[in-house]
XYZ file of C-alpha atoms in Angstrom:
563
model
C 42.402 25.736 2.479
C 40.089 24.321 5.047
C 40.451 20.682 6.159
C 40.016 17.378 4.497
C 37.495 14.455 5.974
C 40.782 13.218 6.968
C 42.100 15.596 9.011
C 39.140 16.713 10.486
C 38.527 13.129 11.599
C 42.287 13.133 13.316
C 40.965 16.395 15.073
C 37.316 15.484 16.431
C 38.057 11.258 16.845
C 41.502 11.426 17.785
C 40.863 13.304 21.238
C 37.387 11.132 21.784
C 35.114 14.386 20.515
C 33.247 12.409 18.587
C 32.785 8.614 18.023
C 34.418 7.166 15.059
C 31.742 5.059 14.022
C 29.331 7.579 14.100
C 31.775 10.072 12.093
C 32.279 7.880 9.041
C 28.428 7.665 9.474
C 28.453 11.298 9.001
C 30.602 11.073 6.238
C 28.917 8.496 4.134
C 26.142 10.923 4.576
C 27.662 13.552 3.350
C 28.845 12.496 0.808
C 25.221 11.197 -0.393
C 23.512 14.036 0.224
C 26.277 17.059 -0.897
C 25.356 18.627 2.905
C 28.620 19.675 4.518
C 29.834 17.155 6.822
C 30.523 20.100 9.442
C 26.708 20.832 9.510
C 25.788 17.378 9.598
C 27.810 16.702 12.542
C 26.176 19.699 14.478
C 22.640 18.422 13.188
C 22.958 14.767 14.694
C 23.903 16.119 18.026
C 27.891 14.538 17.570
C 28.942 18.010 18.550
C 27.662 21.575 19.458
C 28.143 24.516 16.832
C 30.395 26.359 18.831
C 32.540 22.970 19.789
C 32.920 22.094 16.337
C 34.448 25.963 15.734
C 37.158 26.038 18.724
C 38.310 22.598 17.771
C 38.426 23.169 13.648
C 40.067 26.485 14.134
C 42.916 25.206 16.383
C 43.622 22.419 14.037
C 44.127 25.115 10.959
C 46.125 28.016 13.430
C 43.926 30.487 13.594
C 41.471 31.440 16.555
C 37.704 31.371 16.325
C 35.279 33.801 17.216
C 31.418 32.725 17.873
C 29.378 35.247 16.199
C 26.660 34.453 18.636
C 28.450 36.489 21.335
C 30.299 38.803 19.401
C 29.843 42.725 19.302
C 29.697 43.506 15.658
C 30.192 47.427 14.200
C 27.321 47.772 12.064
C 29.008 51.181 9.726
C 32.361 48.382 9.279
C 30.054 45.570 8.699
C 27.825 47.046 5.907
C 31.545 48.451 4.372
C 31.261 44.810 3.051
C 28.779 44.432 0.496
C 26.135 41.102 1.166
C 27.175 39.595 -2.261
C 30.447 39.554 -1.247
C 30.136 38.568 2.514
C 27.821 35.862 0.859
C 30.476 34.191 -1.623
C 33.224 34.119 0.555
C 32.053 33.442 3.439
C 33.472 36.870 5.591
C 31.968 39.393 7.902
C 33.389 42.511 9.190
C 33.658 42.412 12.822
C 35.401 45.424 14.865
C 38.643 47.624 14.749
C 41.290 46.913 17.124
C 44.175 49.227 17.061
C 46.374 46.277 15.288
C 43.954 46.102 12.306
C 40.119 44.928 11.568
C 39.051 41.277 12.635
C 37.104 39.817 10.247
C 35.109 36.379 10.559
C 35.753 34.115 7.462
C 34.936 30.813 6.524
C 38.180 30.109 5.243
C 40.884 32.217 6.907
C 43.669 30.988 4.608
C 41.747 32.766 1.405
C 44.358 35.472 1.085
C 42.692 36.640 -2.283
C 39.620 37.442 -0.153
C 42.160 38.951 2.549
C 43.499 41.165 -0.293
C 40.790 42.437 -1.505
C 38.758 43.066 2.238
C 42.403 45.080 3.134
C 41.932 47.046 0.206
C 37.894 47.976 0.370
C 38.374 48.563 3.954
C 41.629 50.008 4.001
C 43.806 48.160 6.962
C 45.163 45.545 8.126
C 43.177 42.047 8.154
C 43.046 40.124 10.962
C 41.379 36.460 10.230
C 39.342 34.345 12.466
C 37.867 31.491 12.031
C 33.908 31.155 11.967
C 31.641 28.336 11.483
C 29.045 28.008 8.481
C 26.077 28.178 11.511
C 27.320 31.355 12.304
C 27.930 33.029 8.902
C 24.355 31.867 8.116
C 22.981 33.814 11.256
C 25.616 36.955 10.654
C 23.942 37.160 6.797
C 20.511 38.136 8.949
C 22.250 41.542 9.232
C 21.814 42.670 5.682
C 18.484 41.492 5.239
C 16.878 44.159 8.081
C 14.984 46.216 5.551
C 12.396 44.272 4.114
C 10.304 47.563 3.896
C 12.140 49.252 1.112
C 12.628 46.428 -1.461
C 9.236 45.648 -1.028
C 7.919 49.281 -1.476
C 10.515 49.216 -4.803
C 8.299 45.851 -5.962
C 4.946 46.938 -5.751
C 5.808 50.190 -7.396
C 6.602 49.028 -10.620
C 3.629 46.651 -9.795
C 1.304 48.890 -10.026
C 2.776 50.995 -13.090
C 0.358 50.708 -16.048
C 3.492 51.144 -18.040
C 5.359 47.333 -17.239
C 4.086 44.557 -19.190
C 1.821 41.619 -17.607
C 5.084 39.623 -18.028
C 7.164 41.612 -16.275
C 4.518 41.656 -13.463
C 4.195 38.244 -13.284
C 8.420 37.729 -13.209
C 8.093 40.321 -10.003
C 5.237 38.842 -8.170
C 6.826 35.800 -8.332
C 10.022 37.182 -6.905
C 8.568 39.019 -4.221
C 6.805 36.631 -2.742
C 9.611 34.321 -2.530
C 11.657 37.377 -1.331
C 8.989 37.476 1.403
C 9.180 33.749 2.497
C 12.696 34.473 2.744
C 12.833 37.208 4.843
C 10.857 35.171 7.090
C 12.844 32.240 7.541
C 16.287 34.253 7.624
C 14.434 36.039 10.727
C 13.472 33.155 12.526
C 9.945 33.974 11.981
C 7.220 31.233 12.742
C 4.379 33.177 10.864
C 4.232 35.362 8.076
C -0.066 36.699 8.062
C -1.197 38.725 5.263
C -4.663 40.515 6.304
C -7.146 42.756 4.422
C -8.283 45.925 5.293
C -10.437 47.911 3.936
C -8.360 50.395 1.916
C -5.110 48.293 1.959
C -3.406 45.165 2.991
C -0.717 44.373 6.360
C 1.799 41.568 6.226
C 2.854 40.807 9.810
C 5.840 38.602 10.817
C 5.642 36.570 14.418
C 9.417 36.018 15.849
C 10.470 35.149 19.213
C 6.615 34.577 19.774
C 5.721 38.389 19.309
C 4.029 39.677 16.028
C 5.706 42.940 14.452
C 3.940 44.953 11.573
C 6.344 45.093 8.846
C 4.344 46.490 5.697
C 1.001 48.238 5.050
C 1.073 48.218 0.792
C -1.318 48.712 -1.972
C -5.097 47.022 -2.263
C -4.218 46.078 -5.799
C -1.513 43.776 -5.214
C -3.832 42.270 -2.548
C -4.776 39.702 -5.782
C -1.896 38.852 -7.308
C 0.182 38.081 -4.263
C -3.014 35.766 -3.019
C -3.449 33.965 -6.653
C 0.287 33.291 -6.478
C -0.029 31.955 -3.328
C -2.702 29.557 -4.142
C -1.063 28.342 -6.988
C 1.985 27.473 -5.291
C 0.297 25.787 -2.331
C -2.080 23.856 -4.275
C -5.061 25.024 -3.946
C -8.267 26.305 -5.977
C -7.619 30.147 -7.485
C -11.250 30.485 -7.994
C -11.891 29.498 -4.470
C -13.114 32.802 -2.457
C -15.674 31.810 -0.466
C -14.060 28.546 1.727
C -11.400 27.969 4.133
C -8.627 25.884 2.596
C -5.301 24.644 3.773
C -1.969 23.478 1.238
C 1.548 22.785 1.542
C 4.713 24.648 -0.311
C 8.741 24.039 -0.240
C 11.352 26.512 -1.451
C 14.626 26.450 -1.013
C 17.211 28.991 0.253
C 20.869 27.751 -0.677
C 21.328 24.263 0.392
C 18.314 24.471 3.392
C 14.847 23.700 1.794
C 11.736 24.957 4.203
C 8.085 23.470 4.073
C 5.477 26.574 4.394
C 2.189 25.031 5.833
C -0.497 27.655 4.321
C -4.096 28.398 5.336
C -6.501 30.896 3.601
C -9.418 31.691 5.618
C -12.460 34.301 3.868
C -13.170 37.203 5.807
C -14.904 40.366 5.877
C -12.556 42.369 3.397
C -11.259 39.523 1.740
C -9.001 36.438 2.157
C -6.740 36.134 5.379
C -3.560 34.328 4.413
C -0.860 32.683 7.531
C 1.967 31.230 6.534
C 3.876 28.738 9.812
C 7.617 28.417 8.361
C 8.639 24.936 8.816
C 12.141 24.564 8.591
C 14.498 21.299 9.766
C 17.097 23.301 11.205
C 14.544 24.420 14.027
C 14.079 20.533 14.954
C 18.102 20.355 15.630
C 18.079 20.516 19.321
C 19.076 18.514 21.858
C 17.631 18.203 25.271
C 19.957 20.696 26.793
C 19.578 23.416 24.127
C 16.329 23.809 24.625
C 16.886 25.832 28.161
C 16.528 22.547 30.960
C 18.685 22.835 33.997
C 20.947 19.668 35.343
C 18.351 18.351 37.401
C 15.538 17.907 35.284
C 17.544 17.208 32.440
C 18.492 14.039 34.705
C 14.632 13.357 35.590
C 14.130 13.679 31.500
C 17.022 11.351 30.670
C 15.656 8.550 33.326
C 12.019 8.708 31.509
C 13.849 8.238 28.246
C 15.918 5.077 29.341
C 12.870 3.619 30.903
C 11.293 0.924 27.788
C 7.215 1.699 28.724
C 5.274 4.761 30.335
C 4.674 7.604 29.067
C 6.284 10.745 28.940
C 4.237 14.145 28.533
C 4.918 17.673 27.442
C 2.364 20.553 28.910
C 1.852 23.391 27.728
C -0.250 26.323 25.568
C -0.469 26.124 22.135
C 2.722 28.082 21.064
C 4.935 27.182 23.598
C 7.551 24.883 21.931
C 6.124 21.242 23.044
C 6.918 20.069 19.682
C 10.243 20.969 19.357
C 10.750 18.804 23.388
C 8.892 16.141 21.926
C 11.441 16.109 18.772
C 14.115 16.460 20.903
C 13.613 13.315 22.504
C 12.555 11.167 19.441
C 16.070 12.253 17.562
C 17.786 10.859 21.574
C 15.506 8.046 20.828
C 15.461 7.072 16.855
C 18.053 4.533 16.828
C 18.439 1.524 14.078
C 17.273 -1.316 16.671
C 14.436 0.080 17.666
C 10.887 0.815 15.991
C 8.758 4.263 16.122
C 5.873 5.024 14.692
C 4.151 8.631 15.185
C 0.211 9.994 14.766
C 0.478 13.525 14.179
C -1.537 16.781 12.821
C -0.100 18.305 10.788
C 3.271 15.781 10.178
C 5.717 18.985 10.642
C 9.332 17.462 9.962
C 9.964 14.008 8.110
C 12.118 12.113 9.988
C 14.229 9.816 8.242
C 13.593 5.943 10.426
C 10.499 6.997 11.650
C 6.757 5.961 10.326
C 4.752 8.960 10.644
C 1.364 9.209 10.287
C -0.725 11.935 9.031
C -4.255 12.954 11.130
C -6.835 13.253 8.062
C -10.298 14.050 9.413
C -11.819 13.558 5.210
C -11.368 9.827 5.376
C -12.010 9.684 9.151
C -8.058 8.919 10.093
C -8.490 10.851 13.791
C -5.868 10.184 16.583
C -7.501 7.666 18.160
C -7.934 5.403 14.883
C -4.162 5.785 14.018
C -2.910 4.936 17.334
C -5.113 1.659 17.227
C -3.406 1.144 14.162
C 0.322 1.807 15.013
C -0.047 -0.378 18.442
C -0.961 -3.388 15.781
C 2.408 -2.767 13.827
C 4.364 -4.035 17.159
C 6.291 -0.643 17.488
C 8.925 0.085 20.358
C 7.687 3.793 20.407
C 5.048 5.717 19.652
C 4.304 9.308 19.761
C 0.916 10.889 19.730
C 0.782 14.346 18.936
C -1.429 15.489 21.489
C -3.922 13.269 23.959
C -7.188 15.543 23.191
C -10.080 13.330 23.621
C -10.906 10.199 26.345
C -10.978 7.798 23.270
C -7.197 8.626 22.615
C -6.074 9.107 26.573
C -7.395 5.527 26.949
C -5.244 3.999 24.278
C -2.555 5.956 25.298
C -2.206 4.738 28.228
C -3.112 1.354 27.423
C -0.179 1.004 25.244
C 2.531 2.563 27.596
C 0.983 -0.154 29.887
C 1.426 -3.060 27.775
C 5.142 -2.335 27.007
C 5.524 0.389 25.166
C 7.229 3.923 25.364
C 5.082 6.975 24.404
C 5.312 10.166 24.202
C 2.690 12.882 23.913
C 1.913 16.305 24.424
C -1.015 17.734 26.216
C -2.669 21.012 27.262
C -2.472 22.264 30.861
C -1.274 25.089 32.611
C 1.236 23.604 34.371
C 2.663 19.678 35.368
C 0.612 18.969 38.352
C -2.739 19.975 36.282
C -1.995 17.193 33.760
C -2.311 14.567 35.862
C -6.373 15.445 37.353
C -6.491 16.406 33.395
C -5.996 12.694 32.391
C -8.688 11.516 34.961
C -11.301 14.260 33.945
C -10.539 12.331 30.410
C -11.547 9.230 32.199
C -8.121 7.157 32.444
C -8.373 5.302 35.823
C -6.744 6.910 38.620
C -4.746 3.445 38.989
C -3.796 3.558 35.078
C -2.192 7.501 35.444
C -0.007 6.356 38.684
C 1.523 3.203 37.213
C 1.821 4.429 33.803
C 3.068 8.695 33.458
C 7.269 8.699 34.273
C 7.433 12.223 34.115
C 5.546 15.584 33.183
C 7.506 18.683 30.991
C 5.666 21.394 31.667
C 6.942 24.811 29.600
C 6.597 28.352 28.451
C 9.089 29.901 25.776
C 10.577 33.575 26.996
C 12.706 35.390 24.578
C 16.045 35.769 24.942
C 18.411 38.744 25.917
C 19.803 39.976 22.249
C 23.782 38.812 22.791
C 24.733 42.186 20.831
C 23.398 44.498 22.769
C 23.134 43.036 25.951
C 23.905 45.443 29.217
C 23.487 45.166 32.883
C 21.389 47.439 34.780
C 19.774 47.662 37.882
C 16.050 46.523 38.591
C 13.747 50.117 37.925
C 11.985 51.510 40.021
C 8.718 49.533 39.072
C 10.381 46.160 38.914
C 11.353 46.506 42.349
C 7.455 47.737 43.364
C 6.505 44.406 41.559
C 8.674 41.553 42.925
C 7.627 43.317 46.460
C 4.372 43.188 46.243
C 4.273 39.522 44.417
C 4.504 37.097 47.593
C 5.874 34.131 45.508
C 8.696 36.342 43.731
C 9.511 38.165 46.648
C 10.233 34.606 48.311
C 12.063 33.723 45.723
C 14.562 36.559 45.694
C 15.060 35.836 49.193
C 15.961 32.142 48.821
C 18.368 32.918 46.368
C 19.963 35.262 48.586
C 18.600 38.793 46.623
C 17.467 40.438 49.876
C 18.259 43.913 48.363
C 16.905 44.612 45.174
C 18.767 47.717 44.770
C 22.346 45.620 44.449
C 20.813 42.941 41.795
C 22.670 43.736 38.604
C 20.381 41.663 35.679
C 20.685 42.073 31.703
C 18.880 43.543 28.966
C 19.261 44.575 25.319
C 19.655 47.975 24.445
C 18.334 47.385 21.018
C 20.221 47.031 17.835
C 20.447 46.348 13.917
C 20.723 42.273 15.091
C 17.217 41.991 17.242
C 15.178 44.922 14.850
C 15.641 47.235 18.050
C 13.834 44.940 20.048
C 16.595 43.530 22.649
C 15.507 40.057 21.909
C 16.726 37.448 19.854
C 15.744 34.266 20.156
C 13.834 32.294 22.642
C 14.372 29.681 24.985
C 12.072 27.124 27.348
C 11.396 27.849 31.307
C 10.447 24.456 32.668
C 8.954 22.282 35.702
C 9.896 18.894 35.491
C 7.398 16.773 37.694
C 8.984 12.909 38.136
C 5.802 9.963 39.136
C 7.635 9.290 42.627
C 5.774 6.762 45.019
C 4.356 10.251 46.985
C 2.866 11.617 43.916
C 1.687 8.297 42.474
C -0.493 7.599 45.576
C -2.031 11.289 45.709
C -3.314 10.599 41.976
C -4.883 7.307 43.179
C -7.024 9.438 46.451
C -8.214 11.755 43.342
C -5.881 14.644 44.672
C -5.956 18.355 43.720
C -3.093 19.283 41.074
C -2.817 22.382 44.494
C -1.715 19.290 46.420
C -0.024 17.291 43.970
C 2.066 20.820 43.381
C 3.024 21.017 46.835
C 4.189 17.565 47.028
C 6.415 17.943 44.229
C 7.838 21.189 45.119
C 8.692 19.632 48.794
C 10.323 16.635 46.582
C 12.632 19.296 44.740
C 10.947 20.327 41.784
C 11.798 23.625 40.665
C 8.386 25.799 39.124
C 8.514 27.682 35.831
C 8.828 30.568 37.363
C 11.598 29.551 40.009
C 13.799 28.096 36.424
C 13.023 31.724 34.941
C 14.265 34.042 37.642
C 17.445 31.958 37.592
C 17.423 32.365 33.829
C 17.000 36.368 34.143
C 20.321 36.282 37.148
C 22.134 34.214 34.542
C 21.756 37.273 32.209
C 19.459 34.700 29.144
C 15.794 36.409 29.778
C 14.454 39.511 31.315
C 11.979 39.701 34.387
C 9.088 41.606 32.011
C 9.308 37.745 29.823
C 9.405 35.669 32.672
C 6.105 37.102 34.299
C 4.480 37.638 30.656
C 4.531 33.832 30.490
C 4.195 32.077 33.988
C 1.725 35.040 35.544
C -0.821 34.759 32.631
């Protein structure tokens, strides 16, 4: 039996976990909106996943594994069928020589105890796991996409099933498709033509992976059912157009933004997965070290200025940017947002949707939101001087905003803003701080393994001046004694060593140095410099001391910072 609202509260307020008001908050909520009141807590930041897990598990006598770090035996783990594991909430874990330890959601279930000893034929030993990391555990049995699929468009294609009966399976494989997206974490799901055939390509962790080449003559039906579902004209061929779907996967329902562009052997379809439980980060999730999580947390206190996220398209300035409205969105204070596309509602929020048909661009829906008197505002990215200006003009007249922008690093943003045409004057009094970032993927926890730097790694970091000074500040001096991590490759990461990804940062502060070098028109070489003499630590300096703490590998670091 797992614990009441009660006693959960007497575990998590009692000790000062968690506030009390914000608890029966959480509860209230709950209760509303049938979510469990465990994942609410984790999704309004009260607690961390892996928190909520030790504490829940001591309170019902039983110890808790994290799933995230734990070695799993994949020919034990499939013993247990996914139907099962799914129900009741159990995965198979590892032998020990006093039974099998087996995650469960509920470690009191002895029916489900009963009938795991007898399928796997010893002795049960029950830990406690959180519904977080059953949900990520479940990704296991969903690693061959290929087969079903294949299975599908077989009896597809067979003259012999009725229209019916193809209609009933197109329908369920493209959901089945959407889903095996989203349980992998992918961003992207493209479907593109070919000539003879079609490829459906997922992008996770950032890196796109060819999953199936099937049959030309499902090409059709899988596109019509797409349209249909997304809104959009079937008898459209010839025109780009853009819709909007939501399915729903147990109790988590995803938005699927979908764009169809024509091309030369046919229609190219990409699907971007939009799911809420990819907005539930904090600040420190999201990979910042103690330092310039500080610098981040002073911008955020301070009630005008703006603060800006840098960055490529792709590399997770949205999800910072969320981050800090959800420390931000608070009852007593009023934010309004201009975005494109509007991504994630956010309950207490006004959001605004860019729509270039009736003329509604950034710049004419931030004139708009400063004349609703709000406390906030976020623009979702400064791209022309029209926007820049009012930008800055409202962080200058009392507000806080927040924006993203596109440079290659923090010191570039600010001779960025003045190419725009903001007065040098205007950028010095008015930026608090710059996030500049790059997403690497992370080490796969399952198969992770130290080894020593190859042959070729070593060649690299000595002829690389910067990295080779970098080693040597940190005290690496011989390469051949640095032990760093990798994944082997496994069932978990699709044999990849990656799962994951996490941020590499540089967080540049406005301090009075800085401000005057933007006023005498400075270089962003110069403005670097100063900041890196005032402590700033580069994206590449926060990745190498992500690859010695054992989260990235040296290959991801350079594939973002050296590009």
């Amino acid at each position: 039996m797992l614990l009441t609202n009660e006693k959960l509260k007497e575990a998590l307020v009692g000790p000062g976990i968690v506030d009390e008001g914000a608890f029966d908050i959480a509860v209230v909520e709950s209760e509303s909106s049938g979510k469990p009141l465990e994942k609410l807590l984790v999704e309004k930041d009260l607690i961390k996943d892996e928190q909520l897990g030790w504490v829940y598990a001591n309170a019902l006598g039983y110890k808790y594994v994290d799933l995230a770090n734990e070695r799993v035996d994949d020919i034990l783990f499939n013993q247990v069928p996914e139907i099962v594991a799914r129900s009741r909430g159990v995965i198979a874990l590892n032998r020990t020589v006093d039974g099998i330890r087996v995650g469960m959601r509920d470690p009191e279930d002895l029916e489900t105890i009963h009938l795991l000893e007898k399928r796997l034929g010893d002795i049960i030993i029950p830990y406690y796991i959180t519904e977080q990391g059953l949900h990520e555990a479940l990704r296991r049995y969903r690693s061959n996409l290929k087969e079903e699929f294949d299975k599908k468009l077989r009896k597809i294609v067979d003259p012999t099933i009725s229209k019916d009966e193809k209609d009933d399976m197109m329908v369920a494989l493209v959901d089945e498709l959407l889903q095996f997206g989203y349980e992998n974490h992918s961003s992207d799901i493209h479907i593109e033509p070919r000539r003879d055939n079609f490829l459906i390509r997922f992008r996770i962790d950032g890196v796109m992976h060819d999953m199936i080449e099937a049959d030309k003559k499902v090409e059709k039906s899988i596109l019509t059912r797409l349209k249909i579902m997304s809104g959009m004209r079937t008898d459209e061929h010839r025109a780009a157009q853009d819709g909007k779907l939501r399915v729903s996967f147990g109790d988590e329902t995803i938005d699927v933004r979908v764009s169809i562009v024509p091309v030369t052997e046919g229609e190219n379809i990409v699907m971007r997965i939009l799911s809420a439980e990819n907005r539930q980060f904090g600040l420190a999730d999201l990979g910042l070290g103690e330092k310039d999580l500080e610098k981040v947390n002073r911008a955020i206190k301070n009630p005008h200025g703006m603060i800006l996220v840098t960055g490529p398209t792709g590399s997770g300035k949205t999800t910072t940017v969320y981050a800090v409205l959800k420390i931000l969105n608070r009852r007593e204070v009023h934010i309004s947002t201009i975005e494109d596309p509007v991504e994630y509602d956010i309950e207490g929020i006004s959001q605004i949707q860019v729509d270039n048909k009736t003329n509604l661009t950034f710049a004419k829906g931030l004139r708009a939101i400063v004349r609703q008197d709000p406390d906030i505002i976020m623009v979702g990215e400064i791209r022309d001087e029209e926007t820049a200006g009012i930008a800055v003009n409202s962080a200058m007249t009392g507000h806080l905003v927040l924006s993203t922008l596109h440079a290659n690093d923090a010191a570039t943003t600010l001779p960025r803003l003045l190419d725009m045409g903001v007065e040098p004057f205007l950028v010095a009094s008015t930026v608090n701080v710059i996030i500049a970032q790059r997403l690497v993927r992370k080490v796969c926890e399952s198969c992770r393994a130290s080894h020593e730097f190859t042959e070729d790694e070593k060649h690299l970091i000595e002829r690389d001046e910067s990295l080779k000074e970098l080693f040597v500040k940190s005290g690496h001096t011989d390469l051949a004694k640095v032990r760093v991590y990798k994944g082997s490759g496994c069932k978990v990461c699709g044999h990849t060593g990656y799962t994951g990804r996490i941020g590499v940062f540089e967080v540049l502060e406005m301090k009075e140095n800085i401000k005057d070098l933007v006023v005498k028109h400075s270089s962003s070489v110069d403005i670097m410099h100063a900041a890196r003499e005032g402590g700033m630590r580069t994206m590449l300096e926060d990745g190498i001391s992500k690859v010695f703490l054992g989260v990235t590998t040296l290959e991801e670091v350079l594939r973002v910072t050296k590009t």
